[in-house]
Amino acid sequence: MGFQHRRLGEILVELGVLVPSEVDSILRRMKERNGSFGEIGVEEGLFNQEMLARALARQYHLEYIDLEGFEADSELLATIPMALFHKYGVLPLFPKGEELVVAVYDPTNVSGYDELEYLLGRRLSLKVAQEKQISHLMERDKEAKGVLKEVSQDLKFQLVKETDKGEEILSLDKLTADTSPIVRLIDSTLFHALQRRASDIHIETAENGVVIKYRVDGVLFRATETLDSRFQGPIISRIKVMSELDISERRIPQDGRFKVRLGNKVIDFRVSIMPSIFGEDAVIRILDKQAVASDLKGLTLDSLGFSEEELPRLRRMIREPYGMVLVTGPTGSGKTTTLYAVLSEIHNEQEKIITIEDPVEYQVPGILQVPVNEKKGLTFARGLRSILRHDPDKIMVGEIRDQETAQIAVQSALTGHLVFSTVHANDVFDVIGRFLHMGLDPYNFVSSLNCIIAQRLVRTICSKCRKKVTYPDSLMAESGISPAQAAGQEFYEGDGCDACYQQGYKGRSAIVELLELDDEVREMIIRRDPLTRIRKLSLQKGMRVLRESALEKVFKGVTSLPEINRVTFPEEVMKR
């Protein structure tokens, strides 16, 4: 090359990452042990991989690229020998005319890249990226290749069948011919749903055909074009066979479940079949415990997106020695995840934590988790009674649905246990009404209750396609935002890109309202004062409603105005 490369240390000093004495220190270490300047600097913690990649890009007059959230082009990957790229530590990104744009983490390996160009018969255009990002994407490619290879060879997903003794027998389904396109369609639908982090798959039958939809981040979107009506019967039959349901019964709803082994992962699927005027519809809920388990490692209340004002109050409540903490919200509002985050924060070796759940959604190390089994007579109430004889310090009840469970939970909280549970209600004040209507003694109930949290999930704007938007005054007025509030605020939405599958959103964040029970509120509940008065008093004391929490996320650019209007009511703020 014609130009002279500057030293890497010099560039890092110029970028303000190192001081000259640290450069000398790294050079001394290079003499002591065999390693490059960059490797030793990262090992010693003097700079991270991102700064190294940026400096190398500047040193070799190349462009730096951040691969966070990058999705590879499956059509491109299908046409090139990936094993060859892996060998040279090169990640193909996209074609650009006759050239192929690639990401590398070591631009010094010029001879290796020349060799690869020769073998491909194609010029490479280099960009520099972080080594860990390239390695992560290569691993993902290897995994996907392995799975796709299995599917393409028609080894299919392996169905896992459970016996009464709890052992698992692998039963490869022999009822359908190996070449059946329906089997391949269902297998690829399950595979793509897992890839896209979907929570449910909806198979909807209409007059003109069948539509498959995925629910991602709480919102449905189409996964396929409308399929011909003649596929409806075979698709539903295949799902019934997998779930061991009655194929001949088409007039009543059926519920089932199946497990699938995919590589070394076992994934649970819950199935609901519902008759409709055009045939039968199916909904498959995905419970990918291992994906959740990896999310759980970093699961804290901070990571859920709780606001800085509410966090200290909530942390104080969950560390109380006894009492009851209730989380409320509709299905899919993240109640259970919040309780798991709470348990993982307070878990220590000195206390026994027991949970009873229906079902146990994900395993937490060091905590005794009991699944409800209605068929065998293990209900929430019966299980909770047994748990109390098992010497717990803290208890989590998956859901309080009936008077008996509510009474035992309240009694447990009064006898020195800290009880966490969820309950279905619209907001924190509805919970009070619901418990009192169950016939509980108001005095016992309020004595046991520490706080009630109501929560919802809002989708967060995709960081790759986030852009500023201006909303019309009419939408602002409908959303309960005054001109004074909107003054100087910037609003954002997602444009839709490959990283977020054109949705404009990726991931979700929690919005909460937290009612802390003090003596005044307790007395009002015991006197059975109207909930409107209790609400008014709580708001005067500074409680923030869900809508305010949601608006704060809009003003911070985390989510969009249409998204919070989908999840919360503007009237909540207006009622103040």
CSV table of N, CA and C in Angstrom, one decimal, residues 483-490:
chain,number,residue,atom,x,y,z
A,483,PRO,N,-50.1,22.2,25.2
A,483,PRO,CA,-49.0,22.9,24.5
A,483,PRO,C,-47.8,23.2,25.4
A,484,ALA,N,-48.1,23.5,26.7
A,484,ALA,CA,-47.0,23.8,27.6
A,484,ALA,C,-46.1,22.6,27.8
A,485,GLN,N,-46.8,21.4,27.9
A,485,GLN,CA,-46.0,20.1,28.1
A,485,GLN,C,-45.2,19.8,26.8
A,486,ALA,N,-45.8,20.0,25.7
A,486,ALA,CA,-45.1,19.7,24.4
A,486,ALA,C,-44.0,20.6,24.0
A,487,ALA,N,-44.0,21.8,24.6
A,487,ALA,CA,-43.0,22.8,24.2
A,487,ALA,C,-41.6,22.3,24.5
A,488,GLY,N,-40.8,22.4,23.4
A,488,GLY,CA,-39.4,22.0,23.6
A,488,GLY,C,-39.2,20.5,23.6
A,489,GLN,N,-40.2,19.7,23.5
A,489,GLN,CA,-40.1,18.2,23.6
A,489,GLN,C,-39.8,17.7,22.2
A,490,GLU,N,-39.0,16.7,22.1
A,490,GLU,CA,-38.8,16.0,20.8
A,490,GLU,C,-39.4,14.6,20.8
